[in-house]
XYZ file of C-alpha atoms in Angstrom:
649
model
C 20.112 -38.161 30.534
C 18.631 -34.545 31.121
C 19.508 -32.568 34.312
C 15.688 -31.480 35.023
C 16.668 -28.894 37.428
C 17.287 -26.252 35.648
C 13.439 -25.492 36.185
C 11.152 -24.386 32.946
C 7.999 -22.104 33.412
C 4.498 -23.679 31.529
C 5.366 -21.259 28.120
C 9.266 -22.678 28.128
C 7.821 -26.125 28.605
C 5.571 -25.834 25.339
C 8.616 -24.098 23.597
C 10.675 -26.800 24.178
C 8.276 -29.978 23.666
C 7.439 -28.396 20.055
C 9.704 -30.668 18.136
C 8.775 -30.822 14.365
C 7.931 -28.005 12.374
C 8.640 -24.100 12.467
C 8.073 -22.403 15.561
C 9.227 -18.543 16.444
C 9.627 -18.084 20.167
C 8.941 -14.490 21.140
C 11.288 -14.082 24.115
C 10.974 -10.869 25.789
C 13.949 -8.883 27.731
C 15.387 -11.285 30.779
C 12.884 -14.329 30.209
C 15.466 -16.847 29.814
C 15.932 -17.382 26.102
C 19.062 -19.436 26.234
C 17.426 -21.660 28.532
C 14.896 -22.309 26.062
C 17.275 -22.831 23.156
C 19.516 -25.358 25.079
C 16.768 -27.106 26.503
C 14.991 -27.809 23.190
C 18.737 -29.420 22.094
C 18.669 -31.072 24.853
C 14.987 -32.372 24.694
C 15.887 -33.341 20.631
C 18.824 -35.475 21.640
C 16.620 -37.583 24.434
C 14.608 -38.177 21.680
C 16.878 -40.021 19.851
C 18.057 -36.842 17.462
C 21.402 -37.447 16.699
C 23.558 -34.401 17.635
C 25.270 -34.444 14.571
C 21.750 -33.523 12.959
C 21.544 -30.375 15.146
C 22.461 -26.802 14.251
C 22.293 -23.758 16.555
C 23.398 -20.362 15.614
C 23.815 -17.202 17.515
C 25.559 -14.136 17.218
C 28.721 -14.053 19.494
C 31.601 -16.336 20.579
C 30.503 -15.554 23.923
C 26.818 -16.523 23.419
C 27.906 -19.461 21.836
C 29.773 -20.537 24.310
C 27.410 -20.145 27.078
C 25.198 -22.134 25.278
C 27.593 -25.191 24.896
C 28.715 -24.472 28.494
C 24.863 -24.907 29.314
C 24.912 -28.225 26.985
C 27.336 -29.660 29.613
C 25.608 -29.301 32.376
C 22.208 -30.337 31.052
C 23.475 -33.477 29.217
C 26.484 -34.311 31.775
C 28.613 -35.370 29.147
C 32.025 -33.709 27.939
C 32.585 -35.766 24.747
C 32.465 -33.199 21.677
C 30.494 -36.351 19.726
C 27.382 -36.012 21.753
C 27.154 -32.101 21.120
C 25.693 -30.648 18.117
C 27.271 -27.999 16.052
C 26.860 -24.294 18.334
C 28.319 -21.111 16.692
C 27.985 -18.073 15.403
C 26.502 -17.412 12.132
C 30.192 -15.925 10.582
C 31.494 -19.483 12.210
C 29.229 -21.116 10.331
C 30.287 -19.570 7.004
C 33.718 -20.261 8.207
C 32.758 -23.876 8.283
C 31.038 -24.301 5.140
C 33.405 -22.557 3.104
C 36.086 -24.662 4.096
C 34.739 -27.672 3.333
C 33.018 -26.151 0.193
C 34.555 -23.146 -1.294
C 36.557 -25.023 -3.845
C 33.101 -25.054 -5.649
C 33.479 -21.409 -6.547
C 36.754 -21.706 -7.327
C 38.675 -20.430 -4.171
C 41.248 -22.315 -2.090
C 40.153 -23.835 1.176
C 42.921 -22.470 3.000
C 41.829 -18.875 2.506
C 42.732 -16.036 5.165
C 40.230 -14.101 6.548
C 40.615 -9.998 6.875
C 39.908 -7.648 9.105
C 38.550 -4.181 8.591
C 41.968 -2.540 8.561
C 43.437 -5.267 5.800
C 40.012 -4.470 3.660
C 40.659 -1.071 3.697
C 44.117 -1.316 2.957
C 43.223 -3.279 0.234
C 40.659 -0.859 -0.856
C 43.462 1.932 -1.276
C 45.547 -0.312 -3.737
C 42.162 -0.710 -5.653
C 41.423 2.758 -5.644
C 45.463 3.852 -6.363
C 44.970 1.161 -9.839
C 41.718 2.275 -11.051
C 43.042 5.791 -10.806
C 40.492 7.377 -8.078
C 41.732 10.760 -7.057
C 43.041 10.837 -2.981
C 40.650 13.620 -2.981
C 37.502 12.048 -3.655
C 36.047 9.476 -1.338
C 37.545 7.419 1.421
C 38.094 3.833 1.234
C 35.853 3.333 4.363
C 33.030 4.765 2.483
C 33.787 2.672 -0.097
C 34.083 -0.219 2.664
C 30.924 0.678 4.183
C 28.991 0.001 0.868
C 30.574 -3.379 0.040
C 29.403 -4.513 3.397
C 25.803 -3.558 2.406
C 25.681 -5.390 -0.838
C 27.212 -8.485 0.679
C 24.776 -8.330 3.267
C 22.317 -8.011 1.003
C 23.270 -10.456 -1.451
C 24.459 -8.195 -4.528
C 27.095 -8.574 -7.053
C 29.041 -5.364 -8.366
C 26.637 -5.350 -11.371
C 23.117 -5.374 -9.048
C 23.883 -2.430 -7.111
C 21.689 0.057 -7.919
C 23.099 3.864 -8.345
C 20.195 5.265 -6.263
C 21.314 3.521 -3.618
C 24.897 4.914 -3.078
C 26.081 8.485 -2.256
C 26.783 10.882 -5.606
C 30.703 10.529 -4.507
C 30.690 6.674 -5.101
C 28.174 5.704 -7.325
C 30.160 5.876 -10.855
C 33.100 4.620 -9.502
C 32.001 2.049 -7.036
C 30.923 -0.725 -9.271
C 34.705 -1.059 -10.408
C 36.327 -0.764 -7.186
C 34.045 -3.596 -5.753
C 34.733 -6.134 -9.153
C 38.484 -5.723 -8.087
C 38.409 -5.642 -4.467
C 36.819 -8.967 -5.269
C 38.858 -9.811 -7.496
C 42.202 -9.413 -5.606
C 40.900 -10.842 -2.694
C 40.145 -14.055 -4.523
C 43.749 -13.584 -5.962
C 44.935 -13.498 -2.085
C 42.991 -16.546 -1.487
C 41.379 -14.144 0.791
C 37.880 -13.315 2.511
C 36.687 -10.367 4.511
C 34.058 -10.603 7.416
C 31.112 -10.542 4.900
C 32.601 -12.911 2.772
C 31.578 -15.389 5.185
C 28.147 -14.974 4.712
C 27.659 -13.410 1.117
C 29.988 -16.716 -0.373
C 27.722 -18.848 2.274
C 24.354 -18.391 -0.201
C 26.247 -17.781 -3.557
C 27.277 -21.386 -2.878
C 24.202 -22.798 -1.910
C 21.829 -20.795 -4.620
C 24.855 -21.688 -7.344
C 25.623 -25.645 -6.229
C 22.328 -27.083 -4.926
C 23.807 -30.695 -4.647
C 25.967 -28.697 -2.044
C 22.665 -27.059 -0.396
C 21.204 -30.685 -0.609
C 24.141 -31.974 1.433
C 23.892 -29.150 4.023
C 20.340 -29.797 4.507
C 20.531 -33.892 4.749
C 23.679 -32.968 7.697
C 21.425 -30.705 10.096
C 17.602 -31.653 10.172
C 17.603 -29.223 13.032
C 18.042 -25.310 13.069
C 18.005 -23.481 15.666
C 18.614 -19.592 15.817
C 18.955 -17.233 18.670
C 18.569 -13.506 17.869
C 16.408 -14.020 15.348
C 15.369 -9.942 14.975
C 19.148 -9.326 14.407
C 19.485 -11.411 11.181
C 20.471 -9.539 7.963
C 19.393 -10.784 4.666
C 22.462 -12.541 3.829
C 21.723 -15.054 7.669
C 18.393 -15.134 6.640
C 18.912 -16.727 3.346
C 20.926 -19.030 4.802
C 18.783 -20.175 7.056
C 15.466 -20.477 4.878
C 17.849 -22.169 2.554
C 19.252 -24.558 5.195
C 15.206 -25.428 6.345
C 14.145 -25.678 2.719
C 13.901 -29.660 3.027
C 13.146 -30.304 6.751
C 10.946 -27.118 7.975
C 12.109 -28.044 11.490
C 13.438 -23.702 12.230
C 13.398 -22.874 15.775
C 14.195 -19.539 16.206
C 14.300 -17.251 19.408
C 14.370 -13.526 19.640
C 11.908 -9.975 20.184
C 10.732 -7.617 17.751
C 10.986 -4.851 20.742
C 14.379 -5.228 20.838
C 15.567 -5.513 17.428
C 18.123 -2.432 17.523
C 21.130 -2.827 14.638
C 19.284 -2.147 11.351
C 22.696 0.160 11.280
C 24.471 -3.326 11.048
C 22.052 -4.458 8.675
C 19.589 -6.132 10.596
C 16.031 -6.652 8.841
C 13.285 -6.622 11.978
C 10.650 -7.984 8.903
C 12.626 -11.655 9.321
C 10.866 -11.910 12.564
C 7.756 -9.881 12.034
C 6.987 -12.169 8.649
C 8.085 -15.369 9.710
C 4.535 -16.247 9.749
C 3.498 -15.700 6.253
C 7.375 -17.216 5.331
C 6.562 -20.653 7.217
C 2.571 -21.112 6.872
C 1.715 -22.901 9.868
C 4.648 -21.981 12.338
C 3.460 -22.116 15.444
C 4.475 -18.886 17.743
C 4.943 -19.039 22.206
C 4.742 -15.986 23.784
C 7.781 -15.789 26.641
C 6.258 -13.042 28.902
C 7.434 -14.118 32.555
C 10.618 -11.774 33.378
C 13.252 -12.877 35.843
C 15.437 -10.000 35.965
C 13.556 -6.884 36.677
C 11.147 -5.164 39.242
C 7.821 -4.661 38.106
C 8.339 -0.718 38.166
C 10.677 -1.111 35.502
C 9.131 -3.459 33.377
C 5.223 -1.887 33.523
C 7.131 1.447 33.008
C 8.822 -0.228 29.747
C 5.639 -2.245 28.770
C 4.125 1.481 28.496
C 6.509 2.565 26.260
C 7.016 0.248 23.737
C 3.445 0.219 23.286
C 3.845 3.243 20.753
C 5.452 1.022 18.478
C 3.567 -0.086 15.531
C 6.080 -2.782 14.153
C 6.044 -5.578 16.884
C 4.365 -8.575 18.090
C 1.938 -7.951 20.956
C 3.636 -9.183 24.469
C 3.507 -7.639 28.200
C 6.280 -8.501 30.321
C 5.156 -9.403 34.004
C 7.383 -10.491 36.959
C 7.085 -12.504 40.093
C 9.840 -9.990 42.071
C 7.697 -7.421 43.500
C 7.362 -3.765 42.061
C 10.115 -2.555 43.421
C 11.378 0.950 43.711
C 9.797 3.766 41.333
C 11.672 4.697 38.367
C 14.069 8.184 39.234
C 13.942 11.166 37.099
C 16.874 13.938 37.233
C 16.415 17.136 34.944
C 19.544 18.351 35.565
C 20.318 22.429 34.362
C 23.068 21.447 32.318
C 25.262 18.169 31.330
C 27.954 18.751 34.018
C 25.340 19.129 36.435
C 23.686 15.362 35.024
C 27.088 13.871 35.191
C 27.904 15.241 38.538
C 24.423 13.597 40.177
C 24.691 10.321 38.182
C 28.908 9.756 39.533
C 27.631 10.666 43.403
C 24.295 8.907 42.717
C 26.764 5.720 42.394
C 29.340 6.214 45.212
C 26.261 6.774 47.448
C 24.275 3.600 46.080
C 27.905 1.851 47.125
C 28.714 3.068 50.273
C 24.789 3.104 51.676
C 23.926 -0.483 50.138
C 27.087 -2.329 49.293
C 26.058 -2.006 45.419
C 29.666 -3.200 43.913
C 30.172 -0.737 41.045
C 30.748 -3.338 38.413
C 27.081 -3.830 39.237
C 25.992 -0.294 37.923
C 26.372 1.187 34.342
C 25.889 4.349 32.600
C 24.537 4.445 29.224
C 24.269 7.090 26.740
C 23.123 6.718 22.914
C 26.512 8.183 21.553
C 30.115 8.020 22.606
C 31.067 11.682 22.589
C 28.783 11.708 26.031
C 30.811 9.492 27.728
C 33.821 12.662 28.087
C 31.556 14.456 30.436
C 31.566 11.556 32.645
C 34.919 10.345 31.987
C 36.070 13.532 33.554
C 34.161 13.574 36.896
C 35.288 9.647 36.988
C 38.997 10.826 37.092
C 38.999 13.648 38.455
C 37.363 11.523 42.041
C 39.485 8.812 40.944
C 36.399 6.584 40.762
C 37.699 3.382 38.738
C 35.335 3.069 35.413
C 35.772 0.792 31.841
C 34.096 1.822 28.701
C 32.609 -1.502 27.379
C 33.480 -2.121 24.166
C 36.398 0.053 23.406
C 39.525 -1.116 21.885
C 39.786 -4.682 21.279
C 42.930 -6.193 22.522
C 43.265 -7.410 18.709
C 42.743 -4.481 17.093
C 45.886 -3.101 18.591
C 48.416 -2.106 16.108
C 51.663 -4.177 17.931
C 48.726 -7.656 17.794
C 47.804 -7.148 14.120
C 51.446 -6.819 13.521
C 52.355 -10.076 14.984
C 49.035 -11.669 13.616
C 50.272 -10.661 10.459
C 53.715 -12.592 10.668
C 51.904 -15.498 11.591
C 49.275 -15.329 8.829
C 52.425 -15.670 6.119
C 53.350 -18.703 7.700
C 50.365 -20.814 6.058
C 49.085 -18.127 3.201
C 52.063 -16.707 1.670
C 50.036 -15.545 -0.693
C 48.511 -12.669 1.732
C 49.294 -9.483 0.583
C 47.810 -7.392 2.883
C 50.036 -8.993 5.950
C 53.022 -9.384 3.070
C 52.432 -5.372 2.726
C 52.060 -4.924 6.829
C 54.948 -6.576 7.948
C 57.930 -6.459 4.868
C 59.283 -3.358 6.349
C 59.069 -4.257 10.079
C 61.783 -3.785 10.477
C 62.148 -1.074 7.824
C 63.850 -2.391 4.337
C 63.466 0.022 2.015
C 60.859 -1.575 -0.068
C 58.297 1.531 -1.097
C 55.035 1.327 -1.653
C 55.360 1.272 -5.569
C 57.756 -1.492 -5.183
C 55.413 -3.444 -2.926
C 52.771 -3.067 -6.021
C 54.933 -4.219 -8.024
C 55.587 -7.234 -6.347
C 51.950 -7.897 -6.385
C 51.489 -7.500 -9.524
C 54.536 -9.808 -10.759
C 53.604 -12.639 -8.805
C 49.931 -12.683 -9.841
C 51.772 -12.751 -13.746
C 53.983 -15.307 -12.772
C 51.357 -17.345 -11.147
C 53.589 -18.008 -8.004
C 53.072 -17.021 -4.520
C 54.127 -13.824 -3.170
C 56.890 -15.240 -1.219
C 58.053 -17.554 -4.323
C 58.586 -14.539 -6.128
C 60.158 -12.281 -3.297
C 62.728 -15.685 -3.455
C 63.024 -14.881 -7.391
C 63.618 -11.520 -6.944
C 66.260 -11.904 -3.896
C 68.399 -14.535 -5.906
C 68.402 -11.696 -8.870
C 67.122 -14.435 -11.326
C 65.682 -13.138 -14.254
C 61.934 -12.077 -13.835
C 59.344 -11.036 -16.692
C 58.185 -7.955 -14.779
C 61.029 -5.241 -14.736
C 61.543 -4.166 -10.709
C 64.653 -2.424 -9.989
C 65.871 -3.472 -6.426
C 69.267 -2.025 -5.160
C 71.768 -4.637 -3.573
C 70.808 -3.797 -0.230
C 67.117 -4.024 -1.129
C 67.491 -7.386 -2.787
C 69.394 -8.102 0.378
C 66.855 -7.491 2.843
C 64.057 -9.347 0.675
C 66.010 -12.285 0.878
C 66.526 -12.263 4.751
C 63.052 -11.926 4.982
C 61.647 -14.493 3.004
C 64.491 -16.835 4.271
C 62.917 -15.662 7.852
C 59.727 -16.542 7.100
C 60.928 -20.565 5.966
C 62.413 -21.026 8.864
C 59.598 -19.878 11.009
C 57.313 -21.976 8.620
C 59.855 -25.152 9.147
C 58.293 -24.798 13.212
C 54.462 -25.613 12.202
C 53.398 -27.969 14.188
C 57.092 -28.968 15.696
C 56.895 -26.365 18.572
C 53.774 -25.137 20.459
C 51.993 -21.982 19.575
C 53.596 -20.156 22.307
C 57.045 -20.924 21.290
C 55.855 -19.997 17.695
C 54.942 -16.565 18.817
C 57.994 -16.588 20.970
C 60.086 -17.385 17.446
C 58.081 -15.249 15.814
C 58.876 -12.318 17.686
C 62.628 -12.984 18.198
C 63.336 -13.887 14.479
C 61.286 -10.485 13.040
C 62.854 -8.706 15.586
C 59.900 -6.952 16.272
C 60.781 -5.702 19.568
C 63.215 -3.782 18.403
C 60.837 -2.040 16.537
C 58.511 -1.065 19.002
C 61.866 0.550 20.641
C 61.297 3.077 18.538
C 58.177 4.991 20.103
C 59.858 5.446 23.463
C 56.595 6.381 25.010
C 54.351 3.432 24.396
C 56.838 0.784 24.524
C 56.522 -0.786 27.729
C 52.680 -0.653 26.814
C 52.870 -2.355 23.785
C 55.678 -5.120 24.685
C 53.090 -6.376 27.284
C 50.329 -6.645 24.505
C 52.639 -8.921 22.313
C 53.625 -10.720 25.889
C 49.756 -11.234 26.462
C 49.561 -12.599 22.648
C 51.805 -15.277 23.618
C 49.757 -15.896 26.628
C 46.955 -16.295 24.656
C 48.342 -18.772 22.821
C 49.542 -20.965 25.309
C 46.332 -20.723 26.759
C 44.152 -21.259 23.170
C 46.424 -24.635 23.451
C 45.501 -25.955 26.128
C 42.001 -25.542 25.845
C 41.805 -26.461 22.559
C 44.599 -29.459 23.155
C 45.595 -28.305 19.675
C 48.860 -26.438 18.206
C 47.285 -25.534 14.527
C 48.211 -21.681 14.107
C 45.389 -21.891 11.683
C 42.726 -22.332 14.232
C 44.145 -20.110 16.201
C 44.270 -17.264 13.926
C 40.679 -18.612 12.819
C 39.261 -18.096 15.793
C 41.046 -14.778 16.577
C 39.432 -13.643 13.626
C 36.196 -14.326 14.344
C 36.445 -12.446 17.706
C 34.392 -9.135 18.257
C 34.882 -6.026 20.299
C 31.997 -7.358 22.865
C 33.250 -10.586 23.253
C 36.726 -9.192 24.620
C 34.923 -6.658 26.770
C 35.363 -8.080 30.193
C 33.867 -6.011 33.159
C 36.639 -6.450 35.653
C 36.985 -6.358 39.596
C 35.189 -3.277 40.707
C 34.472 -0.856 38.055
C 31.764 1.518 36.866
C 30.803 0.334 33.539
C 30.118 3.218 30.935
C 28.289 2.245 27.254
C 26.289 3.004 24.414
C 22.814 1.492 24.464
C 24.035 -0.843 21.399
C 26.637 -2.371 23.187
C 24.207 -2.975 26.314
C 22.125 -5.496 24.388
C 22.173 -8.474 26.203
C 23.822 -7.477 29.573
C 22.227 -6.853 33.020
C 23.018 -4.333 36.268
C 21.589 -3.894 39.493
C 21.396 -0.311 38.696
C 21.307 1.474 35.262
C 21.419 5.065 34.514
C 20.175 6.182 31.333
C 21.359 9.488 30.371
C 20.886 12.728 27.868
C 17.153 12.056 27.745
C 16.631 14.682 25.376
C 15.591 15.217 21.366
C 17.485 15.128 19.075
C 20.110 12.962 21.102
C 17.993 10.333 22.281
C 16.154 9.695 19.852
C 18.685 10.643 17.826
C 18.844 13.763 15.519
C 18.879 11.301 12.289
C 16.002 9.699 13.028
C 13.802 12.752 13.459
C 11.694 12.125 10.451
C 11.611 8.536 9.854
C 8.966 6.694 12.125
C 10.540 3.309 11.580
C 13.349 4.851 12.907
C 12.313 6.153 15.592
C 10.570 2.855 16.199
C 14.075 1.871 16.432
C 15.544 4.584 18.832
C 12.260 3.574 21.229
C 13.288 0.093 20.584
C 16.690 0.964 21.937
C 15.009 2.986 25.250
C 12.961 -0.178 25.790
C 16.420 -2.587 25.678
C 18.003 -0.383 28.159
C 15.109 -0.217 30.920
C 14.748 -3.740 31.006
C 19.192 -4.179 31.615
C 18.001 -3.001 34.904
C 17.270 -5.100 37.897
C 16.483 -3.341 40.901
C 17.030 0.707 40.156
C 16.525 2.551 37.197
C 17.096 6.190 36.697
C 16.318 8.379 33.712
C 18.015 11.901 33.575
C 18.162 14.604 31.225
C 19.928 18.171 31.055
C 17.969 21.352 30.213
C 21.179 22.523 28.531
C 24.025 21.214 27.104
C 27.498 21.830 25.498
C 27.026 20.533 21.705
C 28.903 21.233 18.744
C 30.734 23.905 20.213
C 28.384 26.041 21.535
C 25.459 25.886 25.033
C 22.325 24.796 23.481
C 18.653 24.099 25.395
C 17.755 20.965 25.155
C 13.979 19.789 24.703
C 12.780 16.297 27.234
C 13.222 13.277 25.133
C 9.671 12.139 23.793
C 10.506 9.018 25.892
C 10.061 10.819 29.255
C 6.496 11.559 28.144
C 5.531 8.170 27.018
C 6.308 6.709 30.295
C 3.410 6.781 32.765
C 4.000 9.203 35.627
C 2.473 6.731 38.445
C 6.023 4.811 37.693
C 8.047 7.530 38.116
C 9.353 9.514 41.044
C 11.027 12.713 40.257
C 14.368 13.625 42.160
C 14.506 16.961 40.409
C-alpha cells in the first residue's frame, strides 16, 4: 500500500495519475521531480503493474539510489521482487549487454575500462599503426571516439569535416583497432555501454522485441541531458508500448560538452504525437527574489518551453551585487561575506558554496581559504578511484576473472618491477592473440620456456619473474568466492606485494597506504550491503562510479565548484562569482547564440541552487593569462531586473 504522506501539489497529482501513453513532465529547478518519478512507480504498481514491467533511468548512482531509497518508504516493503529495475542509463547497458552481448559476438564476462586504460590502449594503437609521438595525443583521439559512440557512428561514418586537420586521416584506423583490441580484451569502455546498447537492438530485433515485452514502463529522469546514443535507446525501448515518462527542463539543460542534445526534450512532441506535457512550476527551495530574478533571465532564451517558477516562501532577501576592483578584492569579500553569514546567523559553512564557471578561479579563493585557515572542499575533484595506488589494486583484481585484460596485465606485470619492457609486453599481446589463448595462458607458456610460435627472447630471470607472477595470480584466483572480498583485497595486497612498492615514494606513502586500507574498507562494506562476495560486482559497480557521486560535502566545510558540477545540489547561500564576459559566458561561446543559450542556461541552474541568499559579484580587473586585464559586466548582470537586486558595491 502507498504511504500518501509524502504530499503532491494539483500539477504532481496529474503527473502522476497519467498512466498510459507518453507524457514529458517539465520540472523546473527545486519542484520536486523525484517525487514525481517515484510516485508515478509507485501509483503503476497499486495498479496492478507488475514491478518487473517497470524501468526507470537516471543519470547517477546517487540519483538512483535516492530514488529506490524513496521506493521504500512509499511502498513499505524491502523485498528487491516488489521493486522495479532503477539505474543509471550506463547500468542499464551494463545489464543488457550481459545478458545479450554474445549476439555481437563478445563474451559476457567483459571488463569495463576506464579513461586511463582507454588511453593506454589508444597509445599501443597509435605505436602499431605507426602515428608519430609528435602528432596528436591519444586523448584527442579519445575525445573523438566518445563522440561517435555517442552519436551512434562506426569508424567508416565519421565524417572528415567533423574532426580536427591533426586526426582526421588517421583517425578512422585508430578507432577500427581500438575496437578491435578491445573486443580482443573482451573489453568495453564507458561508451561502449551505450553505443553496443542500440547496435544490438537496431542489429537483433528479436532481442529489442524481448526488451520491450520485459519493461512496458519507461521512465526517465533528466530527460534534457540525454545524448543520442540514451535517446535511441529509449525510443527504441517505447517502440511497442508508447508508455515514456520522462522528467526534466529545457532551462537547465547544461552538458551539450558531454554530448547532451537539448532537441530530445524540445521535440518530444512532434517524436510522440499526442504526448501529453504538465507544467511543474511551484518551487520549494527558493525565495521569490531569487526565482523572479532567474525567471527574468532565462526569458532571453529562445530554445525552451515556456514556464515561470513561483514559490509559496516569501520574497525573501534581494539578490547582492559586489563589483569588486580586482579578483583578490572579489575573493577577499566573498571568504568574509561567509565567516560573517556564520558567526551573525549560525549559517554552517557546508551550507554555503562558491561557484565559478572554470576551475583555474577557484586558486584565488583557495588561497584566502588557507591562508585564514577557513576549512573548504572542491566538489568534484579527485575521485577516490581514480587514484593511482586504487587503479593499481583494481587492476590486480580485474586479472582474477578476465585474464585476458591487457590493459591491467600491462598496469600491474611490473609492480613490483620485473624487467618486462614495453616491447616485450607487446609482444606478449600479440602472441597470445596468435595463439588464441589468454594472456595469462601464454605468460604460463612462456615461463615454462615451452616452445612458442612467436619468437620473444626472455632472460632467465625474466622468465623467472613471469612465472611467479602468473603463479601469483592462480593462487589469488583459487580464493574467488572462498574468502570475503576484504580478505581478497587483503591477499591481494600481501601476495603482489604492493606495499612494498609504494615504499618507494617516501613522501606520499603514508597517504597512499591509507587509500588501499580504505579499498579494503570498501569492500567489506560493498559486502555487507550487498550480502554478496562476487569481485565481479564489485568491480562492476566501482566502475560505474562517477566523480559526483564520490563527492561527499563533509562536517563543516565551504564548498567551492564549477557551475556543472552544481547541477542538482542546493545551499542556503550561493555565491556566484567572475560575472564578467568572456568568462561567464565563456570566451568560446562568444559567437554562437545556442551557446550562449547554454552559458545563460548555466547562470539560470546556479540562481535557483540557492535558498535563502544569493549574491552575484564581479571584478573590474583581473589577473588572466599572465597579465591585469579590465574586465567588461557579464551580459547576465544586465538581464536581471534591477528592482531584485541590491547593490553592496
Amino acid at each position: 500500500m502507498i504511504d500518501q504522506s509524502d504530499a503532491l501539489n494539483q500539477e504532481q497529482q496529474i503527473a502522476v495519475a497519467h498512466t498510459e501513453g507518453p507524457l514529458l513532465v517539465l520540472a523546473g529547478a527545486g519542484s520536486g521531480k523525484t517525487r514525481i518519478v517515484t510516485h508515478r512507480i509507485a501509483h503503476l504498481i497499486e495498479s496492478g503493474v507488475d514491478p518487473s514491467c517497470i524501468l526507470a533511468v537516471t543519470f547517477t548512482n546517487k540519483a538512483a539510489g535516492e530514488m529506490q531509497e524513496r521506493m521504500q518508504h512509499l511502498v513499505h516493503t524491502r523485498n528487491l521482487s516488489d521493486f522495479p529495475t532503477i539505474c543509471t542509463f550506463h547500468s542499464l547497458g551494463v545489464k543488457i549487454l550481459r545478458e545479450s552481448i554474445s549476439h555481437l559476438g563478445y563474451h559476457s564476462s567483459f571488463v569495463i575500462y576506464d579513461e586511463e586504460d582507454s588511453l593506454k590502449l589508444i597509445r599501443g594503437c597509435l605505436k602499431t599503426l605507426g602515428v608519430s609521438n609528435e602528432g596528436p595525443k591519444p586523448k584527442q583521439y579519445k575525445t573523438f571516439i566518445s563522440y561517435a559512440k555517442n552519436q551512434i557512428f562506426d569508424p567508416d561514418h565519421v565524417r572528415a569535416e567533423d574532426l580536427p586537420l591533426n586526426i582526421a586521416q588517421s583517425f578512422p584506423s585508430v578507432y577500427t583497432l581500438y575496437q578491435e583490441r578491445l573486443k580482443e580484451a573482451h573489453a568495453l569502455d564507458f561508451d561502449d555501454l551505450l553505443f553496443l546498447t542500440v547496435k544490438l537492438f537496431k542489429e537483433h530485433s528479436n532481442v529489442l522485441t524481448y526488451y520491450q515485452n520485459r519493461w512496458h514502463y519507461l521512465l526517465i529522469d533528466e530527460y534534457q541531458d540525454t545524448n543520442r546514443a540514451q535517446y535511441l535507446i529509449a525510443r527504441m525501448l517505447v517502440e511497442k508500448n508508447h508508455n515514456l515518462f520522462v522528467v526534466g527542463d529545457p532551462d537547465q539543460s547544461i552538458y551539450s560538452w558531454r554530448g547532451a542534445n537539448i532537441k530530445n526534450i524540445l521535440n518530444f512532441e512532434n517524436d510522440y504525437p499526442g504526448a501529453r506535457i504538465v507544467r511543474l512550476e511551484q518551487n520549494y527551495r527558493s525565495r521569490s527574489n531569487i526565482l523572479d530574478a532567474a525567471n527574468a533571465l532565462i526569458l532571453n532564451n529562445f530554445s525552451r518551453y515556456e514556464k515561470n517558477l513561483w514559490s509559496a516562501r516569501g520574497p525573501g532577501e534581494k539578490i547582492f551585487l559586489y563589483v569588486a576592483d580586482s579578483d583578490r578584492e572579489e575573493a577577499g569579500f566573498v571568504i568574509d561575506e561567509i565567516e560573517q553569514l556564520r558567526k551573525r546567523y549560525g549559517i554552517p559553512r557546508k551550507e554555503m558554496t562558491i561557484f565559478y564557471r572554470t576551475n583555474f578561479q577557484s586558486r584565488v579563493f583557495e588561497d584566502f581559504l588557507l591562508r585564514k585557515q577557513i576549512p573548504y572542499i572542491i566538489v568534484g575533484g579527485i575521485s577516490f578511484y581514480q587514484r593511482r595506488e586504487i587503479k593499481d589494486v583494481l587492476a590486480f583484481l580485474h586479472l582474477l576473472i578476465s585474464d585476458t585484460d591487457f590493459i591491467s596485465f600491462s598496469r600491474t606485470i611490473n609492480l613490483p618491477k620485473r624487467g618486462i619492457g614495453e616491447a616485450t609486453i607487446e609482444k606478449i599481446r600479440l602472441g597470445a592473440h596468435q595463439s588464441e589463448e589468454s594472456l595469462l595462458a601464454f605468460c604460463k607458456r612462456l615461463g615454462t620456456r615451452e616452445k612458442i610460435e612467436i619468437p620473444i627472447r626472455l632472460g632467465d630471470k625474466q622468465r623467472i619473474n613471469l612465472k611467479e607472477f602468473v603463479s601469483m595470480l592462480e593462487e589469488l584466483k583459487a580464493l574467488l568466492g572462498e574468502i570475503s572480498l576484504a580478505k581478497l583485497c587483503i591477499e591481494t595486497v600481501r601476495k603482489t606485494g604492493y606495499i612494498e612498492t609504494l615504499k618507494e615514494e617516501k613522501e606520499t606513502f603514508e597517504d597512499r597506504k591509507a587509500n588501499v586500507e580504505e579499498l579494503i574498507s570498501k569492500a567489506a562494506e560493498w559486502e555487507i550491503l550487498n550480502d554478496s562476495n562476487s569481485l565481479a560486482d564489485f568491480l562492476e559497480e566501482l566502475s560505474l562510479k562517477t566523480t559526483l557521486d564520490e563527492a561527499e560535502v563533509a562536517d563543516d566545510k565551504v564548498n567551492l565548484m564549477t557551475l556543472h558540477n552544481g547541477k542538482g545540489l542546493e545551499f542556503t547561500v550561493t555565491f556566484l562569482v567572475g560575472m564578467e564576459e568572456d568568462l561567464f559566458p565563456h570566451a568560446n561561446s562568444r559567437e554562437n547564440y545556442e551557446s550562449v543559450e547554454e552559458e545563460r542556461r548555466l547562470c539560470y541552474v546556479g540562481m535557483t541552487r540557492a535558498k535563502e541568499r544569493l549574491y552575484l559579484s564581479a571584478a573590474s580587473s583581473r589577473f588572466l593569462w599572465g597579465t591585469h586585464r579590465m574586465m567588461r559586466p557579464s551580459r547576465f548582470l544586465k538581464e536581471v531586473p534591477k528592482k531584485y537586486i541590491e547593490r553592496l558595491r
